[in-house]
mmCIF file of N, CA and C in Angstrom:
data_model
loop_
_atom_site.group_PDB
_atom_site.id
_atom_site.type_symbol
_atom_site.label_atom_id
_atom_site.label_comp_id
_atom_site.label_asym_id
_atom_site.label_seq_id
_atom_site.Cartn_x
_atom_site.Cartn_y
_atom_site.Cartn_z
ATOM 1 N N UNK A 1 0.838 -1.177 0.000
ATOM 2 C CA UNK A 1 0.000 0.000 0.000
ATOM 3 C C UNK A 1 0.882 1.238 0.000
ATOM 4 N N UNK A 2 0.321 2.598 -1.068
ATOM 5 C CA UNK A 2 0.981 3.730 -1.158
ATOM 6 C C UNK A 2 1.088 4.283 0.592
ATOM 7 N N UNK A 3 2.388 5.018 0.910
ATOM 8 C CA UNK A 3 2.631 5.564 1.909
ATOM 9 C C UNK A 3 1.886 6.826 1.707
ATOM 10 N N UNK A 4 1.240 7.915 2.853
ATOM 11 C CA UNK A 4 0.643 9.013 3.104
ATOM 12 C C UNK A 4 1.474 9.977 2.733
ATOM 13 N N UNK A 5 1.210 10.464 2.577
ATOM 14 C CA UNK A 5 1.637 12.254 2.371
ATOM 15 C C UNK A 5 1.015 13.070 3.468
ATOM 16 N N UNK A 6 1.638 13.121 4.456
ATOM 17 C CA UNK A 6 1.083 14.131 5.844
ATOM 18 C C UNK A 6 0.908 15.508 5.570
ATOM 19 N N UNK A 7 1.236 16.022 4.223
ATOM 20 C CA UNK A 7 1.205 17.757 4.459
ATOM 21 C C UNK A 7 0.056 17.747 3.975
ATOM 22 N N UNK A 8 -0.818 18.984 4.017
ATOM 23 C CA UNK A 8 -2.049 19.440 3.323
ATOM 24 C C UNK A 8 -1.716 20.042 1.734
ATOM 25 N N UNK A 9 -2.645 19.368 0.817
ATOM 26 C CA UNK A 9 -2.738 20.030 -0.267
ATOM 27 C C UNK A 9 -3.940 20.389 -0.836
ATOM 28 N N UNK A 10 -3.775 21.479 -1.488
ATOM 29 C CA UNK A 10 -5.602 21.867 -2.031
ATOM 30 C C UNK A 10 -5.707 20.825 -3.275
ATOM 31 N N UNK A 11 -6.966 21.173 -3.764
ATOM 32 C CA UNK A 11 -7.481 20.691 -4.580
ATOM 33 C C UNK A 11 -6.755 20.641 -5.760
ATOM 34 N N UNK A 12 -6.026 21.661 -6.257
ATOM 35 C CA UNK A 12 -5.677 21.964 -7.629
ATOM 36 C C UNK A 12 -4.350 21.146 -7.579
ATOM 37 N N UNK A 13 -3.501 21.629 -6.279
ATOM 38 C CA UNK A 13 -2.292 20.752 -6.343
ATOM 39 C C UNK A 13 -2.769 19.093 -6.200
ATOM 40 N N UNK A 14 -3.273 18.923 -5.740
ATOM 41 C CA UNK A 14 -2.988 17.453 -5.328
ATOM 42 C C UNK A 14 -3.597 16.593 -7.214
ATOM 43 N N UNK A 15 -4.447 17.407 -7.701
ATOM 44 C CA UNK A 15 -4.536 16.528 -8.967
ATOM 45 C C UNK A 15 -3.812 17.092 -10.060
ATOM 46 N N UNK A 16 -2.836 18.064 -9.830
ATOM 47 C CA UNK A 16 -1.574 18.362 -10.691
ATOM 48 C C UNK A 16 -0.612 17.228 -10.267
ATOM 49 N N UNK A 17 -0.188 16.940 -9.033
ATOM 50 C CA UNK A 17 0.477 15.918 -8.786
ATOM 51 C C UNK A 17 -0.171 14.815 -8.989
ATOM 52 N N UNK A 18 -1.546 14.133 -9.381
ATOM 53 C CA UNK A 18 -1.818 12.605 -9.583
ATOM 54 C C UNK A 18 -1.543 12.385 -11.191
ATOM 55 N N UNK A 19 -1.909 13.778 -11.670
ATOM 56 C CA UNK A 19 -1.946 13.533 -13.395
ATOM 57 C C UNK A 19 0.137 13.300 -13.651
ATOM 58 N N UNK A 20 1.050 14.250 -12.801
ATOM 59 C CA UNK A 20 2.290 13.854 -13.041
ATOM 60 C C UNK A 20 2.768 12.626 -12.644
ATOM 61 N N UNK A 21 2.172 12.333 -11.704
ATOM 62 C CA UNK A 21 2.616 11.130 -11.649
ATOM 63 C C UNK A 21 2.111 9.695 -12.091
ATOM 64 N N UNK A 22 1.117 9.940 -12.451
ATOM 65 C CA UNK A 22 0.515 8.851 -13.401
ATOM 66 C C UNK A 22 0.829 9.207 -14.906
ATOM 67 N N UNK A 23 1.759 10.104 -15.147
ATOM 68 C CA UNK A 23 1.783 10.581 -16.750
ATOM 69 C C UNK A 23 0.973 10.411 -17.550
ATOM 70 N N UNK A 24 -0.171 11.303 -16.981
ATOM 71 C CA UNK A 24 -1.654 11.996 -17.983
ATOM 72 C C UNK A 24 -1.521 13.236 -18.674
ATOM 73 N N UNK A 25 -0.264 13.925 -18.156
ATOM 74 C CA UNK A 25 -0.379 15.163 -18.270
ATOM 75 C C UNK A 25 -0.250 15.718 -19.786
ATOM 76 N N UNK A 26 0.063 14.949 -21.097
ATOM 77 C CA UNK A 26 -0.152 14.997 -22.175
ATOM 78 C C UNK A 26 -1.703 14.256 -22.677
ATOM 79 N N UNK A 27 -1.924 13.715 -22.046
ATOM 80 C CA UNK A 27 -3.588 13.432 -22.866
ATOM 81 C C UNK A 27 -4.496 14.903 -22.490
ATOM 82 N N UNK A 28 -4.218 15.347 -21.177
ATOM 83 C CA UNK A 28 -4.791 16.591 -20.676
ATOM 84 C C UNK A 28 -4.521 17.814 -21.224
ATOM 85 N N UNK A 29 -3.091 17.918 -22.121
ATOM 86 C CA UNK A 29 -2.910 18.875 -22.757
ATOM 87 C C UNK A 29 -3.642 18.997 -24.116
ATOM 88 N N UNK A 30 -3.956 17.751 -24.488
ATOM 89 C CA UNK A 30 -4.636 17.344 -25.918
ATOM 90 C C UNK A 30 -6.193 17.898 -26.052
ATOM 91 N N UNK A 31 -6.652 17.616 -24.737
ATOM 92 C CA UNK A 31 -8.268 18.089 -24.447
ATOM 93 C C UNK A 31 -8.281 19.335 -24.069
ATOM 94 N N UNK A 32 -6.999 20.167 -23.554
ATOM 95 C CA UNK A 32 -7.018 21.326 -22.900
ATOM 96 C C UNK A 32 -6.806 22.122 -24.462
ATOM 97 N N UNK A 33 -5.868 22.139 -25.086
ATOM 98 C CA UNK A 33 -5.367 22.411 -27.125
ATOM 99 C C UNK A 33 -6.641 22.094 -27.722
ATOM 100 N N UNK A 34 -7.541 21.012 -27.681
ATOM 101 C CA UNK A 34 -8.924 21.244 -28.307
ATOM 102 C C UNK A 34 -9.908 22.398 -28.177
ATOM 103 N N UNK A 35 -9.837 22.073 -26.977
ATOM 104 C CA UNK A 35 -10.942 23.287 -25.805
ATOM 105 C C UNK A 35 -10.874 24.793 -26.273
ATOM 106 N N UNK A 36 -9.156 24.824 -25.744
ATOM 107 C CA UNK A 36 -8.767 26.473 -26.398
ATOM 108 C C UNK A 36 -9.144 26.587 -27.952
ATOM 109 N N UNK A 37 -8.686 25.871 -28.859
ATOM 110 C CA UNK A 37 -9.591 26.279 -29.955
ATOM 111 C C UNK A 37 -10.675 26.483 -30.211
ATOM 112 N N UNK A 38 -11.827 25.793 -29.873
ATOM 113 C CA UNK A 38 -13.130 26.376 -30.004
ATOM 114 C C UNK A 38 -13.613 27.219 -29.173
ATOM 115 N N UNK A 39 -12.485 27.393 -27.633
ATOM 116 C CA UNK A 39 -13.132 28.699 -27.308
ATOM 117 C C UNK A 39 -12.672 29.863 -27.704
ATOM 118 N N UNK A 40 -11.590 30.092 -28.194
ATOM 119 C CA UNK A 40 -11.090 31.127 -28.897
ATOM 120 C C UNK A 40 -11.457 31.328 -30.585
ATOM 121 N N UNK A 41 -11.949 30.373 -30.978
ATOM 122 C CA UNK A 41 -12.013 30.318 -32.420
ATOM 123 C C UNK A 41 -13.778 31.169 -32.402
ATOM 124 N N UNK A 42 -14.032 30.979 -31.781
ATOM 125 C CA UNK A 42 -15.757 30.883 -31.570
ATOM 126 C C UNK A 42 -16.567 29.428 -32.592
ATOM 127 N N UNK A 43 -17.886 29.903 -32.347
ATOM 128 C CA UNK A 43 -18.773 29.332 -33.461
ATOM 129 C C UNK A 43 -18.938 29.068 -34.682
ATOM 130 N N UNK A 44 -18.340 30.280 -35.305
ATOM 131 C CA UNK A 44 -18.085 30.375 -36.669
ATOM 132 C C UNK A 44 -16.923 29.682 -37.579
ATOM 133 N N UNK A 45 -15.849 29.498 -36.670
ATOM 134 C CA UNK A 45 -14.897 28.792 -37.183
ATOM 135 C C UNK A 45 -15.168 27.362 -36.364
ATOM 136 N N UNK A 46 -15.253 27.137 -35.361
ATOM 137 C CA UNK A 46 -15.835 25.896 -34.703
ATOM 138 C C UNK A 46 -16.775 25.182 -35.449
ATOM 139 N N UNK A 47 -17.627 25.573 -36.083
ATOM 140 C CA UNK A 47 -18.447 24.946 -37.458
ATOM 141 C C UNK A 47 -17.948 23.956 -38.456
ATOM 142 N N UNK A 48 -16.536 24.961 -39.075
ATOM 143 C CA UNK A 48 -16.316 24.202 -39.882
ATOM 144 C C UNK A 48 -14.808 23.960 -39.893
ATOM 145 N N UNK A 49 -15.169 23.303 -38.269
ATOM 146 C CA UNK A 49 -13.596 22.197 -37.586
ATOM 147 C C UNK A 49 -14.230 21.290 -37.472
ATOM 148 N N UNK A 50 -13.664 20.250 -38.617
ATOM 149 C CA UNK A 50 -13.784 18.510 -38.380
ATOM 150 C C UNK A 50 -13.136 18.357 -37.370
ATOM 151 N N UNK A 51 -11.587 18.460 -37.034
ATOM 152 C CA UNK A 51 -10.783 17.522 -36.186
ATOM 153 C C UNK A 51 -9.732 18.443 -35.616
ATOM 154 N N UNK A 52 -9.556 18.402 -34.564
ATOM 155 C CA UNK A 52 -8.111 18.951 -33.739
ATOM 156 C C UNK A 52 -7.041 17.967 -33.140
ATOM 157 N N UNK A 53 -6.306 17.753 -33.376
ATOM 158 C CA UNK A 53 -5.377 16.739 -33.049
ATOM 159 C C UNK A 53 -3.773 17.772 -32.446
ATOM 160 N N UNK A 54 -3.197 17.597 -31.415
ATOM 161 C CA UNK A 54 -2.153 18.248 -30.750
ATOM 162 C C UNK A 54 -1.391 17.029 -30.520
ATOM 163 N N UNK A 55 -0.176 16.969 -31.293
ATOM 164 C CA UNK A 55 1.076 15.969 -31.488
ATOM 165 C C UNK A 55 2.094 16.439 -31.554
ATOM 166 N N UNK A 56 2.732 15.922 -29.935
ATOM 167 C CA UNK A 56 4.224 16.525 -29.965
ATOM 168 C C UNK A 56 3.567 18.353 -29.631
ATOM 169 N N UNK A 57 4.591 19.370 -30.703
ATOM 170 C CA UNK A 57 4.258 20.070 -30.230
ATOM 171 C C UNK A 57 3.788 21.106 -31.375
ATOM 172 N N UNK A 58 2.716 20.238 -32.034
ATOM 173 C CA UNK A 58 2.458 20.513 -33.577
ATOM 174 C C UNK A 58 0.919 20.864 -33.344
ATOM 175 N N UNK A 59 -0.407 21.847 -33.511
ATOM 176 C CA UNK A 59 -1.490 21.541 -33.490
ATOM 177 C C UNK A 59 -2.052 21.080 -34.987
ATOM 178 N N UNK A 60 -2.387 20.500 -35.121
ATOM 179 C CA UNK A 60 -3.222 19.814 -36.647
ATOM 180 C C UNK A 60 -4.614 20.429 -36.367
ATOM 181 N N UNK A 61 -5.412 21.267 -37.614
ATOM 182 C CA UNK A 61 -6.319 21.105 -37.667
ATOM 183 C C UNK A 61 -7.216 21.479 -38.896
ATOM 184 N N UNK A 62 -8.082 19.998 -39.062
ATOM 185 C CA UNK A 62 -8.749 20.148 -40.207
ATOM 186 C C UNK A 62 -9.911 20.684 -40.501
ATOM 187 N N UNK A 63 -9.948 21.357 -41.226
ATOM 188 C CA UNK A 63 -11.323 22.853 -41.577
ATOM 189 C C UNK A 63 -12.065 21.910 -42.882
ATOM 190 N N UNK A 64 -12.745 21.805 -43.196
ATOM 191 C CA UNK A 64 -14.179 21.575 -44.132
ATOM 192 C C UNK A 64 -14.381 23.153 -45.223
ATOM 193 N N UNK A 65 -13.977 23.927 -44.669
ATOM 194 C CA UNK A 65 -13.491 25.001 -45.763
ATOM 195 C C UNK A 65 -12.355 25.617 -46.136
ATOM 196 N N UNK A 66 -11.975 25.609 -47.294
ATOM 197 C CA UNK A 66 -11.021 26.047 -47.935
ATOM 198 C C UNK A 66 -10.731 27.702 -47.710
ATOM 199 N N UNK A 67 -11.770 27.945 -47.990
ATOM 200 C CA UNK A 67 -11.844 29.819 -47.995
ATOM 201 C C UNK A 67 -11.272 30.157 -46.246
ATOM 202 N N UNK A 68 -11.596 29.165 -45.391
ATOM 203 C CA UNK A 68 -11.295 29.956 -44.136
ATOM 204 C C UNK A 68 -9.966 29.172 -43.742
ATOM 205 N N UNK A 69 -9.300 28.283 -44.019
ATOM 206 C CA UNK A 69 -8.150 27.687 -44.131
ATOM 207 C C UNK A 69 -6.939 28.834 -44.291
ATOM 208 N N UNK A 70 -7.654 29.464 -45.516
ATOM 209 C CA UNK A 70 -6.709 30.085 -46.391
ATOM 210 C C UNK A 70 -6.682 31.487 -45.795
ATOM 211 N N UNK A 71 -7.765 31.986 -45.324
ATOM 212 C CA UNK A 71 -7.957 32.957 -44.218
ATOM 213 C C UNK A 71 -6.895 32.898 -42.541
ATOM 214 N N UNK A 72 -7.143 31.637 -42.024
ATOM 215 C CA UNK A 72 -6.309 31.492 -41.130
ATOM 216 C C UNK A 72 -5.179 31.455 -41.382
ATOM 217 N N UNK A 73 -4.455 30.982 -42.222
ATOM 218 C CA UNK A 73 -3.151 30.748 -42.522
ATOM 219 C C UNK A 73 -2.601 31.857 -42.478
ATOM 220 N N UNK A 74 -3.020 32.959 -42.470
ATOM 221 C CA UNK A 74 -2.339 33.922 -42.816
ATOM 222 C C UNK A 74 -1.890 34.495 -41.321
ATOM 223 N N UNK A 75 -2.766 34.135 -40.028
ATOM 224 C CA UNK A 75 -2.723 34.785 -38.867
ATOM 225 C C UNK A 75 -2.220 33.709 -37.835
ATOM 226 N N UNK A 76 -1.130 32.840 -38.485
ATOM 227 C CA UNK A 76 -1.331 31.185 -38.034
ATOM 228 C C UNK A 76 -0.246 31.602 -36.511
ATOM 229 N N UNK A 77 0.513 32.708 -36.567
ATOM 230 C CA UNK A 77 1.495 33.167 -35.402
ATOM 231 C C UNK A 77 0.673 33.382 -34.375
ATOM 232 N N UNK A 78 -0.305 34.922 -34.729
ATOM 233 C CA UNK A 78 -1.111 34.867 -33.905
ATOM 234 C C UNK A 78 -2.340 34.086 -32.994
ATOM 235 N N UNK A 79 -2.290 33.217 -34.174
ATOM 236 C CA UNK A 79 -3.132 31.895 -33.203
ATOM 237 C C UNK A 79 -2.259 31.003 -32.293
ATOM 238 N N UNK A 80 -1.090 31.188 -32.332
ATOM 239 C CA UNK A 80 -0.424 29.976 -31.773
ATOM 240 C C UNK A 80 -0.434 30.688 -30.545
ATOM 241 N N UNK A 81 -0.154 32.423 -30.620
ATOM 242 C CA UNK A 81 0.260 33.095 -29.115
ATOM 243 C C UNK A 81 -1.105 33.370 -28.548
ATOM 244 N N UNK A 82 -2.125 33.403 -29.096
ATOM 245 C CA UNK A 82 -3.257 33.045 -28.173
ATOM 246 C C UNK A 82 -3.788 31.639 -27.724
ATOM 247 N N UNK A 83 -3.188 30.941 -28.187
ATOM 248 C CA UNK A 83 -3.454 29.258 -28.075
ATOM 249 C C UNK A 83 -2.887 28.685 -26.720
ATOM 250 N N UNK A 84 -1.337 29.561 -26.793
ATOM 251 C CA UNK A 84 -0.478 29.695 -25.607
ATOM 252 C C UNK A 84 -0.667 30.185 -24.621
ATOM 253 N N UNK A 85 -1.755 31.545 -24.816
ATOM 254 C CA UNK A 85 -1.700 32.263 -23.621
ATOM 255 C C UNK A 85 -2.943 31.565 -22.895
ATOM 256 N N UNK A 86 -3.876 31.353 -24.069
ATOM 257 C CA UNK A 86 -5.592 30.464 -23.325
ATOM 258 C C UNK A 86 -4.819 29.112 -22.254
ATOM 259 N N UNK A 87 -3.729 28.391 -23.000
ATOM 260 C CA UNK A 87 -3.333 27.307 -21.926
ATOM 261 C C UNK A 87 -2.482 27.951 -20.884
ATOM 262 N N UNK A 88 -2.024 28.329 -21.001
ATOM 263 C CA UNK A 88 -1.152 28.903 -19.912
ATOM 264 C C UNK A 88 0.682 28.605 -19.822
ATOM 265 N N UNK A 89 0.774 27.924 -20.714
ATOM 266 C CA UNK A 89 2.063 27.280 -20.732
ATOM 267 C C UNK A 89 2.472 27.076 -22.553
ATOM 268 N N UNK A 90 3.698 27.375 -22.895
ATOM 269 C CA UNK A 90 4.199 26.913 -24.135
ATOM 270 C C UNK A 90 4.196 25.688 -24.876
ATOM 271 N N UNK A 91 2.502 25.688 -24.769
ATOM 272 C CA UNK A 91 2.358 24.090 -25.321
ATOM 273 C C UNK A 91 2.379 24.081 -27.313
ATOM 274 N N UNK A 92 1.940 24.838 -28.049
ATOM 275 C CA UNK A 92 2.253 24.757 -29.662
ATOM 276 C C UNK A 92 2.841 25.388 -29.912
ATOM 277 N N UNK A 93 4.202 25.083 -31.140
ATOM 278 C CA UNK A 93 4.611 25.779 -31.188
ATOM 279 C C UNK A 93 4.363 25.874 -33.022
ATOM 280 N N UNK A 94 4.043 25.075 -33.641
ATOM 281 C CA UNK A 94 3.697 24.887 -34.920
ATOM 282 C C UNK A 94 1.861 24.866 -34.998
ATOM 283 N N UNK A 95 1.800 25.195 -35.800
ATOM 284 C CA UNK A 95 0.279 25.152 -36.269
ATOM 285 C C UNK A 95 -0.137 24.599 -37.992
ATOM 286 N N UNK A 96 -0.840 23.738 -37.988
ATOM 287 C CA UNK A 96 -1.086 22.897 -39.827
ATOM 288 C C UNK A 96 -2.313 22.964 -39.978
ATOM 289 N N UNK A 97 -2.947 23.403 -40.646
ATOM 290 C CA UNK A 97 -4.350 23.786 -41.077
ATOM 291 C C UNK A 97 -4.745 22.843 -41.838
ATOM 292 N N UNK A 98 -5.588 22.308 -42.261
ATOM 293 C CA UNK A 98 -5.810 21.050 -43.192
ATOM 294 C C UNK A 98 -7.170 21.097 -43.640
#
């Protein structure tokens, strides 16, 4: 049986430490890199997102329109530094539109 941990921890720490130590903390970044996109993207671009995929430290994501693909691409920096700032940490550093 796991030994105790006698100090007090809040809430936030103690499941920052279960996800590190069970090494979740990349599946959580994957759902956290989804999330921030459609909440930053809004509705309108959230529409026409088939798929978000965050690999390594690449975000993939495939659009159903061409016209707004080609639109984003152009602001693909600035999405990455709001992508960064919504997570909180230097998680993408590449962005692929598809």
């Amino acid at each position: 049986m796991a030994k105790r941990k006698s100090n007090n921890l809040n809430m936030g720490e103690a499941l920052q430490e279960f996800l590190k130590k069970n090494k979740l903390e990349k599946g959580m970044d994957k759902v956290n890199a989804q999330e921030a996109w459609k909440k930053l993207m809004g509705n309108g671009v959230d529409n026409y997102t088939t798929a978000v995929e965050l690999r390594n430290e690449t975000l993939f994501v495939s659009l159903s329109s061409s016209v707004l693909r080609e639109e984003l691409s152009h602001g693909k920096s600035k999405i990455i530094a709001m992508l960064n700032e919504e997570l909180g940490k230097e998680l993408v550093k590449k962005l692929v539109l598809r």
